[in-house]
PDB file of C-alpha atoms in Angstrom:
ATOM      1  CA  GLY A   1       0.000   0.000   0.000  1.00  0.00           C
ATOM      2  CA  ALA A   2       0.843   3.723   0.042  1.00  0.00           C
ATOM      3  CA  VAL A   3       2.041   3.962  -3.534  1.00  0.00           C
ATOM      4  CA  VAL A   4       2.979   7.306  -5.059  1.00  0.00           C
ATOM      5  CA  SER A   5       3.196   7.604  -8.816  1.00  0.00           C
ATOM      6  CA  GLN A   6       5.189  10.398 -10.415  1.00  0.00           C
ATOM      7  CA  HIS A   7       5.045  11.228 -14.098  1.00  0.00           C
ATOM      8  CA  PRO A   8       6.948  11.688 -16.300  1.00  0.00           C
ATOM      9  CA  SER A   9      10.062   9.884 -15.162  1.00  0.00           C
ATOM     10  CA  TRP A  10      12.181  12.016 -17.445  1.00  0.00           C
ATOM     11  CA  VAL A  11      11.643  14.972 -19.707  1.00  0.00           C
ATOM     12  CA  ILE A  12      13.782  17.061 -22.016  1.00  0.00           C
ATOM     13  CA  CYS A  13      12.571  20.514 -22.942  1.00  0.00           C
ATOM     14  CA  LYS A  14      13.864  23.660 -24.563  1.00  0.00           C
ATOM     15  CA  SER A  15      14.646  26.850 -22.711  1.00  0.00           C
ATOM     16  CA  GLY A  16      11.615  29.034 -22.276  1.00  0.00           C
ATOM     17  CA  THR A  17       9.061  26.268 -22.297  1.00  0.00           C
ATOM     18  CA  SER A  18       7.069  25.012 -19.304  1.00  0.00           C
ATOM     19  CA  VAL A  19       7.003  21.513 -17.949  1.00  0.00           C
ATOM     20  CA  LYS A  20       4.367  19.918 -15.741  1.00  0.00           C
ATOM     21  CA  ILE A  21       5.162  17.068 -13.373  1.00  0.00           C
ATOM     22  CA  GLU A  22       2.385  15.044 -11.768  1.00  0.00           C
ATOM     23  CA  CYS A  23       2.397  13.303  -8.422  1.00  0.00           C
ATOM     24  CA  ARG A  24      -0.438  10.921  -7.582  1.00  0.00           C
ATOM     25  CA  SER A  25      -1.195   8.919  -4.493  1.00  0.00           C
ATOM     26  CA  LEU A  26      -2.669   5.726  -5.905  1.00  0.00           C
ATOM     27  CA  ASP A  27      -4.173   3.971  -2.922  1.00  0.00           C
ATOM     28  CA  PHE A  28      -4.524   6.620  -0.268  1.00  0.00           C
ATOM     29  CA  GLN A  29      -5.597  10.197   0.122  1.00  0.00           C
ATOM     30  CA  ALA A  30      -2.899  12.754   0.712  1.00  0.00           C
ATOM     31  CA  THR A  31      -3.916  16.134   2.024  1.00  0.00           C
ATOM     32  CA  THR A  32      -0.275  17.100   2.019  1.00  0.00           C
ATOM     33  CA  MET A  33       2.390  16.395  -0.542  1.00  0.00           C
ATOM     34  CA  PHE A  34       5.960  17.618  -0.684  1.00  0.00           C
ATOM     35  CA  TRP A  35       8.156  18.578  -3.620  1.00  0.00           C
ATOM     36  CA  TYR A  36      11.906  18.164  -3.446  1.00  0.00           C
ATOM     37  CA  ARG A  37      14.759  18.961  -5.741  1.00  0.00           C
ATOM     38  CA  GLN A  38      17.925  16.916  -5.761  1.00  0.00           C
ATOM     39  CA  PHE A  39      21.257  17.712  -7.398  1.00  0.00           C
ATOM     40  CA  PRO A  40      23.695  14.920  -8.257  1.00  0.00           C
ATOM     41  CA  LYS A  41      25.202  13.252  -5.213  1.00  0.00           C
ATOM     42  CA  GLN A  42      23.416  15.625  -2.899  1.00  0.00           C
ATOM     43  CA  SER A  43      20.528  15.429  -0.504  1.00  0.00           C
ATOM     44  CA  LEU A  44      16.928  16.375  -1.094  1.00  0.00           C
ATOM     45  CA  MET A  45      16.089  20.031  -0.827  1.00  0.00           C
ATOM     46  CA  LEU A  46      12.513  20.739   0.147  1.00  0.00           C
ATOM     47  CA  MET A  47      10.989  23.172  -2.314  1.00  0.00           C
ATOM     48  CA  ALA A  48       7.423  23.425  -1.119  1.00  0.00           C
ATOM     49  CA  THR A  49       4.620  21.824   0.800  1.00  0.00           C
ATOM     50  CA  SER A  50       1.517  21.249  -1.272  1.00  0.00           C
ATOM     51  CA  ASN A  51      -1.794  21.386   0.573  1.00  0.00           C
ATOM     52  CA  GLU A  52      -5.030  20.164  -0.959  1.00  0.00           C
ATOM     53  CA  GLY A  53      -7.420  23.012  -1.575  1.00  0.00           C
ATOM     54  CA  SER A  54      -5.070  25.773  -0.529  1.00  0.00           C
ATOM     55  CA  LYS A  55      -1.932  27.536  -1.639  1.00  0.00           C
ATOM     56  CA  ALA A  56       1.373  25.785  -1.407  1.00  0.00           C
ATOM     57  CA  THR A  57       3.909  26.812   1.193  1.00  0.00           C
ATOM     58  CA  TYR A  58       7.253  27.543  -0.426  1.00  0.00           C
ATOM     59  CA  GLU A  59      10.633  27.293   1.226  1.00  0.00           C
ATOM     60  CA  GLN A  60      12.847  30.315   1.429  1.00  0.00           C
ATOM     61  CA  GLY A  61      14.605  31.011  -1.832  1.00  0.00           C
ATOM     62  CA  VAL A  62      12.173  29.042  -3.993  1.00  0.00           C
ATOM     63  CA  GLU A  63      10.391  31.211  -6.543  1.00  0.00           C
ATOM     64  CA  LYS A  64       6.667  30.553  -6.363  1.00  0.00           C
ATOM     65  CA  ASP A  65       6.068  32.080  -9.781  1.00  0.00           C
ATOM     66  CA  LYS A  66       8.731  29.865 -11.247  1.00  0.00           C
ATOM     67  CA  PHE A  67       7.593  26.634  -9.653  1.00  0.00           C
ATOM     68  CA  LEU A  68       3.810  26.539  -9.723  1.00  0.00           C
ATOM     69  CA  ILE A  69       2.189  23.968  -7.481  1.00  0.00           C
ATOM     70  CA  ASN A  70      -1.424  22.900  -7.700  1.00  0.00           C
ATOM     71  CA  HIS A  71      -2.999  20.378  -5.332  1.00  0.00           C
ATOM     72  CA  ALA A  72      -6.455  20.139  -6.827  1.00  0.00           C
ATOM     73  CA  SER A  73      -7.539  16.862  -5.282  1.00  0.00           C
ATOM     74  CA  LEU A  74      -6.656  14.534  -2.448  1.00  0.00           C
ATOM     75  CA  THR A  75      -4.682  12.313  -4.805  1.00  0.00           C
ATOM     76  CA  LEU A  76      -2.975  14.703  -7.197  1.00  0.00           C
ATOM     77  CA  SER A  77      -0.420  17.459  -6.925  1.00  0.00           C
ATOM     78  CA  THR A  78       1.336  19.025  -9.890  1.00  0.00           C
ATOM     79  CA  LEU A  79       4.547  21.003 -10.171  1.00  0.00           C
ATOM     80  CA  THR A  80       4.948  23.209 -13.221  1.00  0.00           C
ATOM     81  CA  VAL A  81       8.371  24.591 -14.002  1.00  0.00           C
ATOM     82  CA  THR A  82       7.624  27.741 -15.944  1.00  0.00           C
ATOM     83  CA  SER A  83       9.920  29.307 -18.522  1.00  0.00           C
ATOM     84  CA  ALA A  84      12.494  26.644 -17.849  1.00  0.00           C
ATOM     85  CA  HIS A  85      16.206  27.431 -18.069  1.00  0.00           C
ATOM     86  CA  PRO A  86      19.194  25.078 -18.123  1.00  0.00           C
ATOM     87  CA  GLU A  87      19.840  25.794 -14.439  1.00  0.00           C
ATOM     88  CA  ASP A  88      16.437  24.263 -13.663  1.00  0.00           C
ATOM     89  CA  SER A  89      17.761  20.926 -14.863  1.00  0.00           C
ATOM     90  CA  SER A  90      17.575  18.623 -11.880  1.00  0.00           C
ATOM     91  CA  PHE A  91      15.897  15.618 -10.331  1.00  0.00           C
ATOM     92  CA  TYR A  92      12.499  16.489  -8.868  1.00  0.00           C
ATOM     93  CA  ILE A  93      10.845  14.151  -6.370  1.00  0.00           C
ATOM     94  CA  CYS A  94       7.453  14.278  -4.731  1.00  0.00           C
ATOM     95  CA  SER A  95       6.326  12.588  -1.553  1.00  0.00           C
ATOM     96  CA  ALA A  96       3.128  12.181   0.375  1.00  0.00           C
ATOM     97  CA  VAL A  97       2.140  11.259   3.885  1.00  0.00           C
ATOM     98  CA  ALA A  98      -0.440   8.548   4.372  1.00  0.00           C
ATOM     99  CA  GLY A  99      -0.854   9.182   8.075  1.00  0.00           C
ATOM    100  CA  GLY A 100      -0.437  12.142  10.367  1.00  0.00           C
ATOM    101  CA  PHE A 101       2.513  14.444  10.761  1.00  0.00           C
ATOM    102  CA  ALA A 102       5.827  12.638  11.255  1.00  0.00           C
ATOM    103  CA  SER A 103       4.489   9.489   9.596  1.00  0.00           C
ATOM    104  CA  PRO A 104       6.838   7.974   7.019  1.00  0.00           C
ATOM    105  CA  LEU A 105       6.916   9.663   3.657  1.00  0.00           C
ATOM    106  CA  HIS A 106       6.076   7.740   0.506  1.00  0.00           C
ATOM    107  CA  PHE A 107       8.014   8.876  -2.517  1.00  0.00           C
ATOM    108  CA  GLY A 108       7.449   8.930  -6.221  1.00  0.00           C
ATOM    109  CA  ASN A 109      10.293   7.685  -8.394  1.00  0.00           C
ATOM    110  CA  GLY A 110      11.298  11.170  -9.385  1.00  0.00           C
ATOM    111  CA  THR A 111      11.457  13.134 -12.622  1.00  0.00           C
ATOM    112  CA  ARG A 112      14.723  13.895 -14.361  1.00  0.00           C
ATOM    113  CA  LEU A 113      14.341  17.284 -16.046  1.00  0.00           C
ATOM    114  CA  THR A 114      16.857  18.396 -18.658  1.00  0.00           C
ATOM    115  CA  VAL A 115      16.493  21.852 -20.125  1.00  0.00           C
ATOM    116  CA  THR A 116      18.465  22.434 -23.317  1.00  0.00           C
TER     117      THR A 116
ATOM    118  CA  SER B   1      20.290  24.481   6.351  1.00  0.00           C
ATOM    119  CA  GLN B   2      19.810  20.775   6.609  1.00  0.00           C
ATOM    120  CA  GLN B   3      18.862  19.340   9.944  1.00  0.00           C
ATOM    121  CA  GLY B   4      20.862  16.151   9.692  1.00  0.00           C
ATOM    122  CA  GLU B   5      24.460  15.600   8.773  1.00  0.00           C
ATOM    123  CA  GLU B   6      25.757  12.161   8.019  1.00  0.00           C
ATOM    124  CA  ASP B   7      29.078  10.460   7.969  1.00  0.00           C
ATOM    125  CA  PRO B   8      30.774   8.992   6.257  1.00  0.00           C
ATOM    126  CA  GLN B   9      29.831  10.633   2.991  1.00  0.00           C
ATOM    127  CA  ALA B  10      30.794   7.457   1.185  1.00  0.00           C
ATOM    128  CA  LEU B  11      31.484   3.909   2.322  1.00  0.00           C
ATOM    129  CA  SER B  12      32.818   0.985   0.347  1.00  0.00           C
ATOM    130  CA  ILE B  13      32.760  -2.515   1.861  1.00  0.00           C
ATOM    131  CA  GLN B  14      32.876  -6.151   0.851  1.00  0.00           C
ATOM    132  CA  GLU B  15      29.765  -8.262   0.711  1.00  0.00           C
ATOM    133  CA  GLY B  16      29.127  -9.901   4.063  1.00  0.00           C
ATOM    134  CA  GLU B  17      30.653  -7.075   6.083  1.00  0.00           C
ATOM    135  CA  ASN B  18      28.656  -4.744   8.275  1.00  0.00           C
ATOM    136  CA  ALA B  19      28.047  -1.128   7.311  1.00  0.00           C
ATOM    137  CA  THR B  20      27.573   1.626   9.857  1.00  0.00           C
ATOM    138  CA  MET B  21      26.340   5.098   9.008  1.00  0.00           C
ATOM    139  CA  ASN B  22      25.976   7.950  11.451  1.00  0.00           C
ATOM    140  CA  CYS B  23      23.670  10.930  11.530  1.00  0.00           C
ATOM    141  CA  SER B  24      23.780  14.034  13.690  1.00  0.00           C
ATOM    142  CA  TYR B  25      21.084  16.652  13.985  1.00  0.00           C
ATOM    143  CA  LYS B  26      20.744  20.051  15.555  1.00  0.00           C
ATOM    144  CA  THR B  27      17.387  20.546  17.216  1.00  0.00           C
ATOM    145  CA  SER B  28      15.027  18.436  19.293  1.00  0.00           C
ATOM    146  CA  ILE B  29      12.967  15.872  17.409  1.00  0.00           C
ATOM    147  CA  ASN B  30       9.874  13.718  17.777  1.00  0.00           C
ATOM    148  CA  ASN B  31      11.320  10.945  15.687  1.00  0.00           C
ATOM    149  CA  LEU B  32      14.091  10.135  13.259  1.00  0.00           C
ATOM    150  CA  GLN B  33      13.743   8.131  10.093  1.00  0.00           C
ATOM    151  CA  TRP B  34      16.127   6.418   7.729  1.00  0.00           C
ATOM    152  CA  TYR B  35      15.536   6.181   4.002  1.00  0.00           C
ATOM    153  CA  ARG B  36      17.274   4.458   1.150  1.00  0.00           C
ATOM    154  CA  GLN B  37      17.636   5.747  -2.402  1.00  0.00           C
ATOM    155  CA  ASN B  38      18.791   3.716  -5.360  1.00  0.00           C
ATOM    156  CA  SER B  39      20.449   5.763  -8.057  1.00  0.00           C
ATOM    157  CA  GLY B  40      17.961   7.882  -9.989  1.00  0.00           C
ATOM    158  CA  ARG B  41      14.972   6.704  -7.997  1.00  0.00           C
ATOM    159  CA  GLY B  42      12.756   7.924  -5.206  1.00  0.00           C
ATOM    160  CA  LEU B  43      13.392   7.200  -1.556  1.00  0.00           C
ATOM    161  CA  VAL B  44      12.182   4.159   0.292  1.00  0.00           C
ATOM    162  CA  HIS B  45      11.395   4.326   3.990  1.00  0.00           C
ATOM    163  CA  LEU B  46      13.460   1.889   6.042  1.00  0.00           C
ATOM    164  CA  ILE B  47      12.784   2.498   9.699  1.00  0.00           C
ATOM    165  CA  LEU B  48      11.438   5.077  12.128  1.00  0.00           C
ATOM    166  CA  ILE B  49      12.685   5.496  15.685  1.00  0.00           C
ATOM    167  CA  ARG B  50      10.874   7.696  18.156  1.00  0.00           C
ATOM    168  CA  SER B  51      12.601  10.094  20.485  1.00  0.00           C
ATOM    169  CA  ASN B  52      11.813   7.907  23.506  1.00  0.00           C
ATOM    170  CA  GLU B  53      13.367   4.832  21.900  1.00  0.00           C
ATOM    171  CA  ARG B  54      17.060   3.998  22.018  1.00  0.00           C
ATOM    172  CA  GLU B  55      17.301   1.102  19.613  1.00  0.00           C
ATOM    173  CA  LYS B  56      15.196  -0.525  16.949  1.00  0.00           C
ATOM    174  CA  HIS B  57      15.642  -3.522  14.695  1.00  0.00           C
ATOM    175  CA  SER B  58      14.170  -4.470  11.361  1.00  0.00           C
ATOM    176  CA  GLY B  59      15.628  -7.502   9.643  1.00  0.00           C
ATOM    177  CA  ARG B  60      19.308  -6.773   8.987  1.00  0.00           C
ATOM    178  CA  LEU B  61      18.890  -3.156  10.046  1.00  0.00           C
ATOM    179  CA  ARG B  62      19.654  -1.821  13.492  1.00  0.00           C
ATOM    180  CA  VAL B  63      19.089   1.815  14.360  1.00  0.00           C
ATOM    181  CA  THR B  64      20.183   3.553  17.522  1.00  0.00           C
ATOM    182  CA  LEU B  65      19.232   6.975  18.767  1.00  0.00           C
ATOM    183  CA  ASP B  66      21.024   9.088  21.355  1.00  0.00           C
ATOM    184  CA  THR B  67      18.996  12.208  21.967  1.00  0.00           C
ATOM    185  CA  SER B  68      21.549  13.580  24.434  1.00  0.00           C
ATOM    186  CA  LYS B  69      24.140  13.616  21.667  1.00  0.00           C
ATOM    187  CA  LYS B  70      21.587  14.355  18.946  1.00  0.00           C
ATOM    188  CA  SER B  71      22.850  11.460  16.905  1.00  0.00           C
ATOM    189  CA  SER B  72      21.668   8.229  15.340  1.00  0.00           C
ATOM    190  CA  SER B  73      23.342   5.318  13.638  1.00  0.00           C
ATOM    191  CA  LEU B  74      22.191   2.822  11.053  1.00  0.00           C
ATOM    192  CA  LEU B  75      23.856  -0.568  11.002  1.00  0.00           C
ATOM    193  CA  ILE B  76      23.345  -2.931   8.099  1.00  0.00           C
ATOM    194  CA  THR B  77      24.579  -6.410   8.967  1.00  0.00           C
ATOM    195  CA  ALA B  78      25.804  -9.026   6.511  1.00  0.00           C
ATOM    196  CA  SER B  79      25.675  -6.569   3.651  1.00  0.00           C
ATOM    197  CA  ARG B  80      24.774  -7.625   0.128  1.00  0.00           C
ATOM    198  CA  ALA B  81      25.592  -6.106  -3.232  1.00  0.00           C
ATOM    199  CA  ALA B  82      21.917  -5.149  -3.488  1.00  0.00           C
ATOM    200  CA  ASP B  83      22.369  -2.873  -0.464  1.00  0.00           C
ATOM    201  CA  THR B  84      24.374  -0.515  -2.674  1.00  0.00           C
ATOM    202  CA  ALA B  85      22.491   2.787  -2.456  1.00  0.00           C
ATOM    203  CA  SER B  86      22.455   6.143  -0.725  1.00  0.00           C
ATOM    204  CA  TYR B  87      21.090   6.254   2.795  1.00  0.00           C
ATOM    205  CA  PHE B  88      19.550   9.344   4.354  1.00  0.00           C
ATOM    206  CA  CYS B  89      18.462  10.177   7.841  1.00  0.00           C
ATOM    207  CA  ALA B  90      15.491  12.479   8.188  1.00  0.00           C
ATOM    208  CA  THR B  91      14.122  14.428  11.111  1.00  0.00           C
ATOM    209  CA  ASP B  92      10.852  16.201  11.673  1.00  0.00           C
ATOM    210  CA  GLY B  93      10.961  19.903  12.367  1.00  0.00           C
ATOM    211  CA  SER B  94       8.485  22.702  11.854  1.00  0.00           C
ATOM    212  CA  PHE B  95       5.965  20.255  10.378  1.00  0.00           C
ATOM    213  CA  LYS B  96       8.252  19.158   7.588  1.00  0.00           C
ATOM    214  CA  THR B  97      10.811  16.433   7.108  1.00  0.00           C
ATOM    215  CA  ILE B  98      14.396  17.508   6.646  1.00  0.00           C
ATOM    216  CA  PHE B  99      16.948  15.168   5.118  1.00  0.00           C
ATOM    217  CA  GLY B 100      20.603  14.804   5.910  1.00  0.00           C
ATOM    218  CA  ALA B 101      23.336  14.861   3.312  1.00  0.00           C
ATOM    219  CA  GLY B 102      23.340  11.092   2.955  1.00  0.00           C
ATOM    220  CA  THR B 103      25.879   8.300   2.899  1.00  0.00           C
ATOM    221  CA  ARG B 104      26.663   6.578  -0.368  1.00  0.00           C
ATOM    222  CA  LEU B 105      27.201   2.890   0.320  1.00  0.00           C
ATOM    223  CA  PHE B 106      28.885   0.618  -2.180  1.00  0.00           C
ATOM    224  CA  VAL B 107      28.933  -3.094  -1.452  1.00  0.00           C
ATOM    225  CA  LYS B 108      31.374  -5.061  -3.543  1.00  0.00           C
ATOM    226  CA  ALA B 109      30.412  -8.585  -4.511  1.00  0.00           C
TER     227      ALA B 109
END
């Protein structure tokens, strides 16, 4: 149980275009999902907390107009990288909590974004 | 800044040996979790230890927690080549989970 599906697993786009990444909880409802960014051989950096039915909470230094998050239902959160630039190339991972706060996180398999 | 810091950054051992990874954190916690990440994939939850627990076992995994030293260790016994991955500790703080820098474990067959 507690499966999180993330799509696409990889995407290549040109500079200036926008890319949407989906994160779905398949067998549970997730009122809260998290979006992380990970650079090679580094840890996960929390970008934002996505709350169903309300605005996302962004971490300091993360541009909310650049990384648009929509949590329209209890099973789906999307991250849109707008006007992508090569420096946005990274590994993006979402996670969701099936229980209360401090319960284990369940992760998607990540999306490798390459901006050319 | 990240809550947890881990050492070593990288560890290379022979199959069958034990692997020990350490994690230190800065503020008080409710619990500490360990995750595993295979290259290019998402993280998989391994074990959770609560702040009032000192040791926990799960199969070949043994986790200890010393809240006085704000540190935890993950021991993998009888390692296998399939254990090759990055391992992260994670702590809860301000209603979000913060990950350490991770230890990259390589188990040679």
